[in-house]
mmCIF file with all atom_site columns, C-alpha atoms in Angstrom:
data_model
loop_
_atom_site.group_PDB
_atom_site.id
_atom_site.type_symbol
_atom_site.label_atom_id
_atom_site.label_alt_id
_atom_site.label_comp_id
_atom_site.label_asym_id
_atom_site.label_entity_id
_atom_site.label_seq_id
_atom_site.pdbx_PDB_ins_code
_atom_site.Cartn_x
_atom_site.Cartn_y
_atom_site.Cartn_z
_atom_site.occupancy
_atom_site.B_iso_or_equiv
_atom_site.pdbx_formal_charge
_atom_site.auth_seq_id
_atom_site.auth_comp_id
_atom_site.auth_asym_id
_atom_site.auth_atom_id
_atom_site.pdbx_PDB_model_num
ATOM 1   C CA . UNK A 1 1   ? 81.582 49.421 118.581 1.00 93.00 ? 41  UNK A CA 1
ATOM 2   C CA . UNK A 1 2   ? 85.286 49.661 117.541 1.00 94.00 ? 42  UNK A CA 1
ATOM 3   C CA . UNK A 1 3   ? 84.700 46.793 115.016 1.00 93.00 ? 43  UNK A CA 1
ATOM 4   C CA . UNK A 1 4   ? 81.866 48.553 113.418 1.00 97.00 ? 44  UNK A CA 1
ATOM 5   C CA . UNK A 1 5   ? 83.897 51.768 113.117 1.00 98.00 ? 45  UNK A CA 1
ATOM 6   C CA . UNK A 1 6   ? 86.714 49.698 111.654 1.00 97.00 ? 46  UNK A CA 1
ATOM 7   C CA . UNK A 1 7   ? 84.364 48.140 109.113 1.00 96.00 ? 47  UNK A CA 1
ATOM 8   C CA . UNK A 1 8   ? 83.185 51.690 108.073 1.00 98.00 ? 48  UNK A CA 1
ATOM 9   C CA . UNK A 1 9   ? 86.883 52.771 107.806 1.00 98.00 ? 49  UNK A CA 1
ATOM 10  C CA . UNK A 1 10  ? 87.491 49.803 105.533 1.00 97.00 ? 50  UNK A CA 1
ATOM 11  C CA . UNK A 1 11  ? 84.432 50.660 103.380 1.00 98.00 ? 51  UNK A CA 1
ATOM 12  C CA . UNK A 1 12  ? 85.695 54.229 102.909 1.00 98.00 ? 52  UNK A CA 1
ATOM 13  C CA . UNK A 1 13  ? 89.098 52.686 102.060 1.00 97.00 ? 53  UNK A CA 1
ATOM 14  C CA . UNK A 1 14  ? 87.308 50.851 99.183  1.00 98.00 ? 54  UNK A CA 1
ATOM 15  C CA . UNK A 1 15  ? 85.672 54.143 98.081  1.00 98.00 ? 55  UNK A CA 1
ATOM 16  C CA . UNK A 1 16  ? 89.028 55.945 97.834  1.00 97.00 ? 56  UNK A CA 1
ATOM 17  C CA . UNK A 1 17  ? 90.729 53.068 96.083  1.00 97.00 ? 57  UNK A CA 1
ATOM 18  C CA . UNK A 1 18  ? 87.990 52.990 93.438  1.00 97.00 ? 58  UNK A CA 1
ATOM 19  C CA . UNK A 1 19  ? 88.176 56.771 93.395  1.00 97.00 ? 59  UNK A CA 1
ATOM 20  C CA . UNK A 1 20  ? 91.866 56.626 92.427  1.00 96.00 ? 60  UNK A CA 1
ATOM 21  C CA . UNK A 1 21  ? 90.875 54.600 89.433  1.00 96.00 ? 61  UNK A CA 1
ATOM 22  C CA . UNK A 1 22  ? 87.868 56.720 88.454  1.00 97.00 ? 62  UNK A CA 1
ATOM 23  C CA . UNK A 1 23  ? 89.744 60.068 88.967  1.00 97.00 ? 63  UNK A CA 1
ATOM 24  C CA . UNK A 1 24  ? 92.218 59.047 86.246  1.00 96.00 ? 64  UNK A CA 1
ATOM 25  C CA . UNK A 1 25  ? 95.229 60.323 88.063  1.00 95.00 ? 65  UNK A CA 1
ATOM 26  C CA . UNK A 1 26  ? 93.391 63.208 89.785  1.00 96.00 ? 66  UNK A CA 1
ATOM 27  C CA . UNK A 1 27  ? 92.419 64.717 86.511  1.00 97.00 ? 67  UNK A CA 1
ATOM 28  C CA . UNK A 1 28  ? 88.692 64.542 87.084  1.00 97.00 ? 68  UNK A CA 1
ATOM 29  C CA . UNK A 1 29  ? 87.727 67.075 89.777  1.00 97.00 ? 69  UNK A CA 1
ATOM 30  C CA . UNK A 1 30  ? 84.620 65.469 91.325  1.00 96.00 ? 70  UNK A CA 1
ATOM 31  C CA . UNK A 1 31  ? 86.101 61.986 91.411  1.00 97.00 ? 71  UNK A CA 1
ATOM 32  C CA . UNK A 1 32  ? 89.358 63.514 92.835  1.00 97.00 ? 72  UNK A CA 1
ATOM 33  C CA . UNK A 1 33  ? 87.497 65.412 95.554  1.00 98.00 ? 73  UNK A CA 1
ATOM 34  C CA . UNK A 1 34  ? 85.488 62.284 96.490  1.00 97.00 ? 74  UNK A CA 1
ATOM 35  C CA . UNK A 1 35  ? 88.706 60.326 96.696  1.00 98.00 ? 75  UNK A CA 1
ATOM 36  C CA . UNK A 1 36  ? 90.456 62.823 98.990  1.00 98.00 ? 76  UNK A CA 1
ATOM 37  C CA . UNK A 1 37  ? 87.382 63.062 101.315 1.00 98.00 ? 77  UNK A CA 1
ATOM 38  C CA . UNK A 1 38  ? 86.975 59.283 101.410 1.00 98.00 ? 78  UNK A CA 1
ATOM 39  C CA . UNK A 1 39  ? 90.711 58.997 102.360 1.00 98.00 ? 79  UNK A CA 1
ATOM 40  C CA . UNK A 1 40  ? 90.372 61.434 105.159 1.00 98.00 ? 80  UNK A CA 1
ATOM 41  C CA . UNK A 1 41  ? 87.214 59.837 106.536 1.00 98.00 ? 81  UNK A CA 1
ATOM 42  C CA . UNK A 1 42  ? 88.788 56.342 106.303 1.00 98.00 ? 82  UNK A CA 1
ATOM 43  C CA . UNK A 1 43  ? 91.991 57.398 108.268 1.00 98.00 ? 83  UNK A CA 1
ATOM 44  C CA . UNK A 1 44  ? 89.964 59.220 110.943 1.00 98.00 ? 84  UNK A CA 1
ATOM 45  C CA . UNK A 1 45  ? 87.731 56.188 111.473 1.00 98.00 ? 85  UNK A CA 1
ATOM 46  C CA . UNK A 1 46  ? 90.788 53.912 111.562 1.00 98.00 ? 86  UNK A CA 1
ATOM 47  C CA . UNK A 1 47  ? 92.280 56.113 114.204 1.00 98.00 ? 87  UNK A CA 1
ATOM 48  C CA . UNK A 1 48  ? 89.146 55.933 116.241 1.00 98.00 ? 88  UNK A CA 1
ATOM 49  C CA . UNK A 1 49  ? 88.997 52.185 115.996 1.00 97.00 ? 89  UNK A CA 1
ATOM 50  C CA . UNK A 1 50  ? 92.601 51.980 117.147 1.00 97.00 ? 90  UNK A CA 1
ATOM 51  C CA . UNK A 1 51  ? 91.753 53.518 120.429 1.00 97.00 ? 91  UNK A CA 1
ATOM 52  C CA . UNK A 1 52  ? 90.647 50.149 121.603 1.00 95.00 ? 92  UNK A CA 1
ATOM 53  C CA . UNK A 1 53  ? 91.859 47.665 118.988 1.00 94.00 ? 93  UNK A CA 1
ATOM 54  C CA . UNK A 1 54  ? 95.426 46.383 118.717 1.00 92.00 ? 94  UNK A CA 1
ATOM 55  C CA . UNK A 1 55  ? 97.422 48.309 116.075 1.00 93.00 ? 95  UNK A CA 1
ATOM 56  C CA . UNK A 1 56  ? 98.424 45.230 114.063 1.00 90.00 ? 96  UNK A CA 1
ATOM 57  C CA . UNK A 1 57  ? 94.922 43.833 114.006 1.00 90.00 ? 97  UNK A CA 1
ATOM 58  C CA . UNK A 1 58  ? 93.137 47.069 113.174 1.00 94.00 ? 98  UNK A CA 1
ATOM 59  C CA . UNK A 1 59  ? 95.633 47.999 110.440 1.00 94.00 ? 99  UNK A CA 1
ATOM 60  C CA . UNK A 1 60  ? 95.610 44.528 108.887 1.00 93.00 ? 100 UNK A CA 1
ATOM 61  C CA . UNK A 1 61  ? 91.801 44.253 108.926 1.00 93.00 ? 101 UNK A CA 1
ATOM 62  C CA . UNK A 1 62  ? 91.460 47.863 107.529 1.00 96.00 ? 102 UNK A CA 1
ATOM 63  C CA . UNK A 1 63  ? 93.836 47.080 104.590 1.00 95.00 ? 103 UNK A CA 1
ATOM 64  C CA . UNK A 1 64  ? 92.334 43.631 104.062 1.00 94.00 ? 104 UNK A CA 1
ATOM 65  C CA . UNK A 1 65  ? 88.762 45.120 103.775 1.00 95.00 ? 105 UNK A CA 1
ATOM 66  C CA . UNK A 1 66  ? 90.192 47.619 101.176 1.00 96.00 ? 106 UNK A CA 1
ATOM 67  C CA . UNK A 1 67  ? 91.962 44.924 99.291  1.00 95.00 ? 107 UNK A CA 1
ATOM 68  C CA . UNK A 1 68  ? 89.076 42.590 99.064  1.00 96.00 ? 108 UNK A CA 1
ATOM 69  C CA . UNK A 1 69  ? 86.568 45.383 98.340  1.00 97.00 ? 109 UNK A CA 1
ATOM 70  C CA . UNK A 1 70  ? 88.836 46.828 95.585  1.00 97.00 ? 110 UNK A CA 1
ATOM 71  C CA . UNK A 1 71  ? 89.379 43.324 94.210  1.00 97.00 ? 111 UNK A CA 1
ATOM 72  C CA . UNK A 1 72  ? 85.592 42.862 94.156  1.00 97.00 ? 112 UNK A CA 1
ATOM 73  C CA . UNK A 1 73  ? 84.755 46.189 92.605  1.00 98.00 ? 113 UNK A CA 1
ATOM 74  C CA . UNK A 1 74  ? 87.468 45.523 89.944  1.00 97.00 ? 114 UNK A CA 1
ATOM 75  C CA . UNK A 1 75  ? 85.956 42.372 88.956  1.00 97.00 ? 115 UNK A CA 1
ATOM 76  C CA . UNK A 1 76  ? 82.398 43.526 88.985  1.00 97.00 ? 116 UNK A CA 1
ATOM 77  C CA . UNK A 1 77  ? 82.638 47.126 87.690  1.00 97.00 ? 117 UNK A CA 1
ATOM 78  C CA . UNK A 1 78  ? 85.921 47.100 85.654  1.00 97.00 ? 118 UNK A CA 1
ATOM 79  C CA . UNK A 1 79  ? 85.813 43.593 84.199  1.00 96.00 ? 119 UNK A CA 1
ATOM 80  C CA . UNK A 1 80  ? 89.103 42.617 85.722  1.00 96.00 ? 120 UNK A CA 1
ATOM 81  C CA . UNK A 1 81  ? 89.894 38.961 85.355  1.00 96.00 ? 121 UNK A CA 1
ATOM 82  C CA . UNK A 1 82  ? 88.541 36.501 87.917  1.00 96.00 ? 122 UNK A CA 1
ATOM 83  C CA . UNK A 1 83  ? 91.199 33.645 87.720  1.00 96.00 ? 123 UNK A CA 1
ATOM 84  C CA . UNK A 1 84  ? 91.525 30.813 90.155  1.00 97.00 ? 124 UNK A CA 1
ATOM 85  C CA . UNK A 1 85  ? 94.826 32.214 91.491  1.00 97.00 ? 125 UNK A CA 1
ATOM 86  C CA . UNK A 1 86  ? 93.268 35.569 92.192  1.00 96.00 ? 126 UNK A CA 1
ATOM 87  C CA . UNK A 1 87  ? 90.263 33.985 93.896  1.00 96.00 ? 127 UNK A CA 1
ATOM 88  C CA . UNK A 1 88  ? 92.501 31.864 96.051  1.00 97.00 ? 128 UNK A CA 1
ATOM 89  C CA . UNK A 1 89  ? 94.800 34.806 96.949  1.00 96.00 ? 129 UNK A CA 1
ATOM 90  C CA . UNK A 1 90  ? 91.662 36.876 97.899  1.00 96.00 ? 130 UNK A CA 1
ATOM 91  C CA . UNK A 1 91  ? 90.428 33.953 99.980  1.00 96.00 ? 131 UNK A CA 1
ATOM 92  C CA . UNK A 1 92  ? 93.729 33.857 101.888 1.00 96.00 ? 132 UNK A CA 1
ATOM 93  C CA . UNK A 1 93  ? 93.383 37.563 102.696 1.00 94.00 ? 133 UNK A CA 1
ATOM 94  C CA . UNK A 1 94  ? 89.890 36.936 104.019 1.00 93.00 ? 134 UNK A CA 1
ATOM 95  C CA . UNK A 1 95  ? 91.233 33.987 106.108 1.00 95.00 ? 135 UNK A CA 1
ATOM 96  C CA . UNK A 1 96  ? 93.814 36.276 107.542 1.00 90.00 ? 136 UNK A CA 1
ATOM 97  C CA . UNK A 1 97  ? 91.215 38.826 108.443 1.00 87.00 ? 137 UNK A CA 1
ATOM 98  C CA . UNK A 1 98  ? 88.903 36.311 110.125 1.00 89.00 ? 138 UNK A CA 1
ATOM 99  C CA . UNK A 1 99  ? 91.974 34.863 112.008 1.00 89.00 ? 139 UNK A CA 1
ATOM 100 C CA . UNK A 1 100 ? 93.028 38.352 113.335 1.00 84.00 ? 140 UNK A CA 1
ATOM 101 C CA . UNK A 1 101 ? 89.382 39.056 114.334 1.00 82.00 ? 141 UNK A CA 1
ATOM 102 C CA . UNK A 1 102 ? 89.084 35.706 116.111 1.00 86.00 ? 142 UNK A CA 1
ATOM 103 C CA . UNK A 1 103 ? 92.399 36.128 117.951 1.00 85.00 ? 143 UNK A CA 1
ATOM 104 C CA . UNK A 1 104 ? 91.664 39.692 119.132 1.00 73.00 ? 144 UNK A CA 1
ATOM 105 C CA . UNK A 1 105 ? 90.190 40.721 122.405 1.00 60.00 ? 145 UNK A CA 1
#
């Protein structure tokens, strides 16, 4: 169950990361409110997951989900470049997340 909560926390991290972009420096009220709410939900879910997951694993997976999710949204929605170096780097983050998951109890 903790892993599912952590995945949800990571999903909300993607929402707030995208919200930061869309809010244009917190100048757009609805996007800003969505961003702040997603931040709060994400951190609360992370804290819940950390009740039974190791700190380093939970935090690294949470940030990794956020990083890969934000990278993907950036490429798909914001037409950010998809270069071989960026894909390789994202792949290394995914490999790290998988490695941490496989090595956790």
